[in-house]
Short mmCIF file of C-alpha atoms and ligand atoms in Angstrom, two decimals:
data_model
loop_
_atom_site.label_atom_id
_atom_site.label_comp_id
_atom_site.label_asym_id
_atom_site.label_seq_id
_atom_site.Cartn_x
_atom_site.Cartn_y
_atom_site.Cartn_z
CA MET A 1 -21.87 8.26 -20.58
CA VAL A 2 -21.55 6.05 -16.91
CA SER A 3 -17.96 4.35 -16.63
CA ASP A 4 -17.61 0.88 -15.93
CA GLN A 5 -14.44 1.30 -15.04
CA PRO A 6 -14.50 1.53 -11.08
CA LEU A 7 -12.71 3.89 -8.80
CA PHE A 8 -10.42 2.01 -7.09
CA LEU A 9 -10.03 3.55 -3.51
CA ASP A 10 -7.75 2.66 -0.85
CA SER A 11 -8.23 3.58 2.99
CA GLY A 12 -5.18 3.77 4.37
CA ASN A 13 -4.19 5.03 8.41
CA THR A 14 -2.97 8.51 7.00
CA ARG A 15 -4.98 8.80 3.97
CA LEU A 16 -7.41 7.93 1.19
CA LYS A 17 -5.97 7.84 -2.29
CA TRP A 18 -7.73 7.19 -5.76
CA GLY A 19 -6.77 5.75 -8.86
CA TYR A 20 -9.52 5.80 -11.98
CA LYS A 21 -7.66 4.10 -15.06
CA ASP A 22 -3.64 5.61 -15.04
CA ARG A 23 -4.91 8.55 -13.01
CA THR A 24 -4.28 8.52 -9.59
CA GLY A 25 -4.53 10.88 -6.37
CA SER A 26 -5.10 11.45 -2.64
CA ILE A 27 -8.31 12.68 -1.00
CA GLU A 28 -9.02 14.61 1.93
CA ASP A 29 -13.14 14.84 2.39
CA SER A 30 -15.82 13.45 1.11
CA SER A 31 -16.40 16.75 -0.88
CA GLU A 32 -13.43 15.72 -2.66
CA LEU A 33 -14.99 12.61 -3.23
CA THR A 34 -18.35 13.45 -4.64
CA ALA A 35 -16.47 16.03 -7.07
CA LEU A 36 -14.18 12.97 -8.67
CA ILE A 37 -17.36 11.00 -8.61
CA ARG A 38 -19.21 13.31 -10.89
CA GLN A 39 -15.82 13.96 -12.86
CA PHE A 40 -15.79 10.53 -13.86
CA ASN A 41 -19.32 9.28 -13.77
CA ILE A 42 -18.53 6.83 -11.52
CA SER A 43 -21.00 3.78 -11.40
CA ASN A 44 -19.15 1.56 -9.31
CA ILE A 45 -16.28 1.43 -6.49
CA VAL A 46 -13.77 -0.98 -5.48
CA LEU A 47 -12.36 -0.19 -2.26
CA ALA A 48 -9.27 -1.32 0.01
CA SER A 49 -9.56 -0.62 3.45
CA VAL A 50 -7.44 -0.98 6.82
CA THR A 51 -9.95 1.42 8.97
CA GLN A 52 -13.19 1.95 9.54
CA LYS A 53 -12.84 5.60 8.47
CA TRP A 54 -14.01 4.37 5.06
CA THR A 55 -16.21 1.23 4.91
CA PRO A 56 -18.47 0.10 2.25
CA ALA A 57 -21.39 1.71 4.32
CA THR A 58 -20.29 5.16 4.76
CA LEU A 59 -20.07 4.89 0.93
CA SER A 60 -23.07 3.61 0.20
CA GLY A 61 -24.31 6.13 2.75
CA LEU A 62 -23.94 9.18 0.58
CA PHE A 63 -23.66 7.32 -3.22
CA PRO A 64 -26.89 5.60 -3.02
CA SER A 65 -26.55 4.81 -6.68
CA ILE A 66 -23.32 3.78 -6.53
CA LEU A 67 -22.38 -0.01 -6.68
CA VAL A 68 -19.44 -0.62 -4.06
CA ARG A 69 -17.46 -3.77 -3.52
CA SER A 70 -14.77 -3.98 -0.61
CA ALA A 71 -11.42 -5.52 -1.28
CA ILE A 72 -11.33 -8.96 1.17
CA VAL A 73 -8.34 -11.63 1.58
CA GLU A 74 -8.92 -14.68 -0.21
CA GLN A 75 -6.74 -17.92 0.25
CA GLY A 76 -5.92 -18.78 -3.25
CA LEU A 77 -7.28 -16.14 -5.74
CA ASP A 78 -5.42 -15.47 -8.45
CA GLY A 79 -3.20 -18.60 -7.23
CA LEU A 80 -1.97 -16.44 -4.01
CA MET A 81 -1.86 -18.99 -1.35
CA LEU A 82 -0.63 -16.83 1.87
CA ALA A 83 1.23 -17.86 5.06
CA TYR A 84 -1.49 -16.74 7.82
CA LYS A 85 -4.25 -18.92 8.74
CA ASP A 86 -6.20 -16.76 9.76
CA GLU A 87 -6.47 -14.83 6.17
CA SER A 88 -9.18 -12.02 7.47
CA SER A 89 -6.56 -11.43 9.91
CA LEU A 90 -3.66 -9.91 7.11
CA GLY A 91 -4.41 -6.30 6.16
CA VAL A 92 -5.92 -6.48 3.03
CA ASP A 93 -3.54 -3.57 1.02
CA ARG A 94 -0.44 -6.10 2.29
CA TRP A 95 -2.32 -8.63 0.20
CA LEU A 96 -3.33 -6.56 -2.79
CA ASN A 97 0.33 -5.98 -3.02
CA MET A 98 1.47 -8.65 -3.16
CA LEU A 99 -1.57 -10.46 -5.91
CA ALA A 100 0.31 -7.40 -8.41
CA ALA A 101 3.36 -8.08 -7.51
CA MET A 102 2.88 -11.19 -8.46
CA HIS A 103 0.74 -10.54 -11.41
CA HIS A 104 4.17 -8.21 -12.70
CA SER A 105 6.72 -11.24 -11.73
CA PRO A 106 4.66 -14.94 -11.59
CA THR A 107 7.73 -16.52 -11.00
CA GLY A 108 10.25 -16.69 -8.66
CA PHE A 109 10.56 -14.69 -5.33
CA LYS A 110 9.17 -11.37 -4.60
CA VAL A 111 9.35 -9.29 -1.64
CA VAL A 112 7.23 -6.33 -1.12
CA VAL A 113 7.63 -3.13 1.35
CA SER A 114 5.03 -0.32 1.50
CA MET A 115 6.64 2.62 3.14
CA GLY A 116 3.17 4.03 4.71
CA THR A 117 2.27 4.51 8.40
CA ALA A 118 3.33 1.07 9.01
CA MET A 119 6.35 -0.03 7.52
CA THR A 120 5.82 -3.32 6.11
CA ILE A 121 7.76 -6.25 3.86
CA ASP A 122 6.64 -9.40 2.39
CA VAL A 123 7.95 -12.32 0.17
CA VAL A 124 6.36 -14.07 -2.09
CA ASP A 125 8.45 -17.53 -3.99
CA SER A 126 6.35 -17.61 -7.11
CA ASN A 127 2.19 -17.65 -5.44
CA ARG A 128 3.41 -18.96 -1.92
CA HIS A 129 3.57 -16.14 0.96
CA ILE A 130 6.19 -17.34 2.81
CA GLY A 131 5.74 -14.35 5.70
CA GLY A 132 6.21 -10.85 6.13
CA TYR A 133 7.46 -7.90 9.01
CA ILE A 134 5.54 -5.17 10.03
CA VAL A 135 7.28 -2.17 12.02
CA PRO A 136 6.94 1.33 11.96
CA GLY A 137 6.92 3.61 9.71
CA LEU A 138 9.49 6.52 9.23
CA LEU A 139 7.19 9.62 10.23
CA THR A 140 5.67 7.25 12.72
CA GLN A 141 8.94 6.45 14.41
CA ALA A 142 10.08 9.88 14.22
CA LYS A 143 6.43 11.02 16.57
CA SER A 144 7.09 8.30 18.64
CA LEU A 145 10.43 9.44 19.78
CA HIS A 146 9.06 12.76 19.87
CA GLN A 147 6.15 11.99 22.05
CA ASN A 148 8.33 10.11 24.36
CA ALA A 149 12.01 11.44 24.79
CA SER A 150 11.22 14.79 26.09
CA ALA A 151 14.66 16.24 24.66
CA LEU A 152 13.70 14.84 20.98
CA PRO A 153 12.17 17.51 18.77
CA MET A 154 10.07 16.73 15.83
CA VAL A 155 12.21 15.93 12.72
CA GLU A 156 11.52 17.09 8.99
CA PHE A 157 12.61 13.87 6.99
CA SER A 158 15.23 14.60 4.48
CA GLY A 159 16.23 11.47 3.29
CA GLY A 160 20.44 10.54 4.46
CA ALA A 161 21.22 7.45 6.34
CA GLU A 162 24.60 8.05 6.99
CA LEU A 163 26.30 8.57 10.96
CA GLY A 164 24.60 11.90 12.03
CA GLY A 165 26.25 14.93 13.68
CA ASN A 166 23.41 16.15 15.14
CA THR A 167 20.07 15.54 16.98
CA GLN A 168 18.46 15.84 13.31
CA ASP A 169 20.45 13.93 11.49
CA CYS A 170 20.85 11.21 14.03
CA ILE A 171 16.93 10.69 14.26
CA ASN A 172 16.52 11.21 10.51
CA HIS A 173 19.66 9.16 9.15
CA GLY A 174 18.98 6.44 12.15
CA ILE A 175 15.19 5.86 10.68
CA LEU A 176 15.93 5.52 7.23
CA ARG A 177 18.98 3.59 8.32
CA SER A 178 16.95 0.81 10.60
CA ALA A 179 14.54 0.63 7.68
CA VAL A 180 17.48 -0.21 4.36
CA ALA A 181 18.84 -2.49 6.37
CA LEU A 182 15.60 -4.69 7.68
CA VAL A 183 14.68 -4.51 3.54
CA GLU A 184 18.64 -5.73 2.68
CA ALA A 185 18.58 -8.65 5.70
CA THR A 186 15.11 -9.67 4.11
CA VAL A 187 16.64 -9.73 0.49
CA ALA A 188 20.25 -10.91 1.19
CA PRO A 189 18.83 -15.21 1.75
CA LEU A 190 17.37 -14.50 -1.37
CA ALA A 191 20.78 -14.40 -3.52
CA GLY A 192 19.90 -11.51 -6.19
CA GLN A 193 17.19 -13.48 -7.07
CA ALA A 194 14.01 -11.12 -6.07
CA MET A 195 12.09 -8.37 -7.42
CA VAL A 196 11.93 -6.26 -4.93
CA PHE A 197 8.72 -3.93 -5.34
CA VAL A 198 8.54 -0.54 -3.23
CA THR A 199 5.54 1.20 -2.69
CA GLY A 200 3.68 3.58 -0.17
CA GLY A 201 3.87 7.29 0.64
CA ASP A 202 7.36 7.11 1.65
CA ALA A 203 8.94 4.65 -1.33
CA GLY A 204 11.28 7.71 -2.34
CA TYR A 205 13.19 8.31 0.91
CA LEU A 206 13.37 3.82 0.92
CA SER A 207 14.49 4.04 -2.61
CA ASN A 208 17.22 6.73 -2.39
CA SER A 209 19.31 4.92 0.36
CA LEU A 210 18.61 1.10 -0.89
CA GLY A 211 21.38 -1.00 -2.32
CA VAL A 212 19.43 -3.55 -3.60
CA GLU A 213 17.74 -3.32 -6.66
CA HIS A 214 14.31 -2.59 -6.66
CA LYS A 215 11.33 -0.87 -8.45
CA VAL A 216 9.18 1.99 -6.92
CA ASN A 217 5.32 1.46 -7.90
CA ARG A 218 3.78 4.28 -5.58
CA ASN A 219 0.65 2.32 -7.49
CA LEU A 220 0.79 -1.35 -6.37
CA ILE A 221 -2.56 -1.42 -4.81
CA PHE A 222 -4.40 -0.05 -7.54
CA ASP A 223 -2.62 -2.89 -9.87
CA GLY A 224 -4.09 -5.18 -7.22
CA LEU A 225 -7.49 -3.79 -6.71
CA LYS A 226 -7.62 -4.22 -10.58
CA THR A 227 -6.58 -7.77 -10.72
CA TYR A 228 -8.95 -8.33 -7.38
CA TRP A 229 -11.82 -6.86 -9.30
CA LEU A 230 -11.08 -8.50 -12.90
CA ALA A 231 -10.68 -12.13 -10.63
CA LYS A 232 -13.93 -10.99 -9.30
CA HIS A 233 -15.43 -10.30 -12.88
CA ARG A 234 -14.41 -13.60 -13.56
CA ASP A 235 -16.43 -15.41 -11.41
CA GLY A 236 -19.34 -13.41 -12.11
N1 ATP B 301 0.28 14.01 0.95
C1 ATP B 301 0.41 13.35 1.91
N2 ATP B 301 0.00 13.49 2.98
C2 ATP B 301 0.30 12.32 4.03
N3 ATP B 301 1.37 11.65 3.67
C3 ATP B 301 2.25 11.66 2.99
C4 ATP B 301 1.59 12.48 1.48
N4 ATP B 301 2.80 12.38 0.98
C5 ATP B 301 3.76 11.12 1.20
N5 ATP B 301 3.34 11.42 2.86
C6 ATP B 301 3.97 10.02 3.50
O1 ATP B 301 3.79 9.49 2.93
C7 ATP B 301 3.15 8.20 4.37
C8 ATP B 301 2.20 7.80 4.44
O2 ATP B 301 2.20 6.97 3.44
P1 ATP B 301 0.47 6.41 3.30
O3 ATP B 301 0.30 7.65 2.30
O4 ATP B 301 1.36 5.44 1.86
O5 ATP B 301 -0.06 6.03 4.17
P2 ATP B 301 -1.25 5.22 4.76
O6 ATP B 301 -1.53 4.00 3.28
O7 ATP B 301 -1.95 6.39 4.58
O8 ATP B 301 -1.05 3.91 5.29
P3 ATP B 301 -0.78 2.60 5.59
O9 ATP B 301 -1.47 2.31 3.93
O10 ATP B 301 0.38 2.21 6.17
O11 ATP B 301 -2.07 2.36 6.52
C9 ATP B 301 3.82 9.55 5.88
O12 ATP B 301 4.78 8.55 6.40
C10 ATP B 301 4.61 10.98 4.99
O13 ATP B 301 5.55 10.79 4.98
C1 PAU B 302 -0.06 -3.25 8.57
C2 PAU B 302 -1.17 -2.27 8.07
C3 PAU B 302 -1.43 -1.29 9.17
C4 PAU B 302 -0.29 -1.52 6.78
O1 PAU B 302 -1.01 -0.74 6.84
C5 PAU B 302 -2.27 -3.07 7.46
O2 PAU B 302 -2.00 -4.13 6.43
C6 PAU B 302 -3.23 -3.81 8.42
O3 PAU B 302 -4.00 -3.02 9.24
N1 PAU B 302 -2.93 -5.08 8.47
C7 PAU B 302 -3.54 -5.75 9.30
C8 PAU B 302 -2.55 -6.83 10.34
C9 PAU B 302 -1.76 -7.96 8.90
O4 PAU B 302 -1.39 -7.77 8.47
O5 PAU B 302 -1.35 -8.53 10.11
#
């Protein structure tokens, strides 16, 4: 039987991830994607892409019989009002994460933190996006130090945010401490009234050191894609 339930794809700067019903994973290449589509008998795909690596055109070229819809940022969808005047310049991943957070918690402040290639923070007050931050992600910061300072090695992340007593720990812990401080400083003025959502490949590192109450949800973007897909289904 052909599945009506779409395969959700999240094409980030580092890797391609998939969500189908309550299952998720990451995909290395098109042969893995082909296998997945056969396994679940997929008839439609909903794509969130912040890169040109995977586009509706590449997917339709590979799978001509599959309906591919690309999520596009839309002011006011599901009531979410965006801080950006030009909503097309907002990353679709940030938008979908906010839609999902709003779905989980319709009223009050939401702080959405994504720990990927870039680290992003977005603050939403009920249905109003107040604004956000974009900084380099943990691994991106570590790579940048290694590439730009000749005495600095490439570090393996191990967690920990206390003062370091050697080069590895100073880098490792310093990067994590600055990410933690940024989230805590964003949450502080909201006087304990914010729901903090943490997502992305490096969510675990942040979560282990974060001093504010939060929820780790690695599938937030798939929740957002589902919300988007249902809204579009409703609109026809
Ligand atoms: N299997 C994996 N492959 C690559 N990175 C991984 C993996 N598992 C965890 N990570 C971590 O996830 C981080 C990348 O996060 P994520 O996968 O959310 O990135 P992305 O979504 O592709 O990037 P972005 O959305 O910021 O463009 C890396 O810094 C790495 O430390
Ligand atoms: C910030 C990233 C890289 C995070 O994945 C992505 O959301 C993006 O490419 N955004 C476009 C710029 C913006 O959101 O303002």
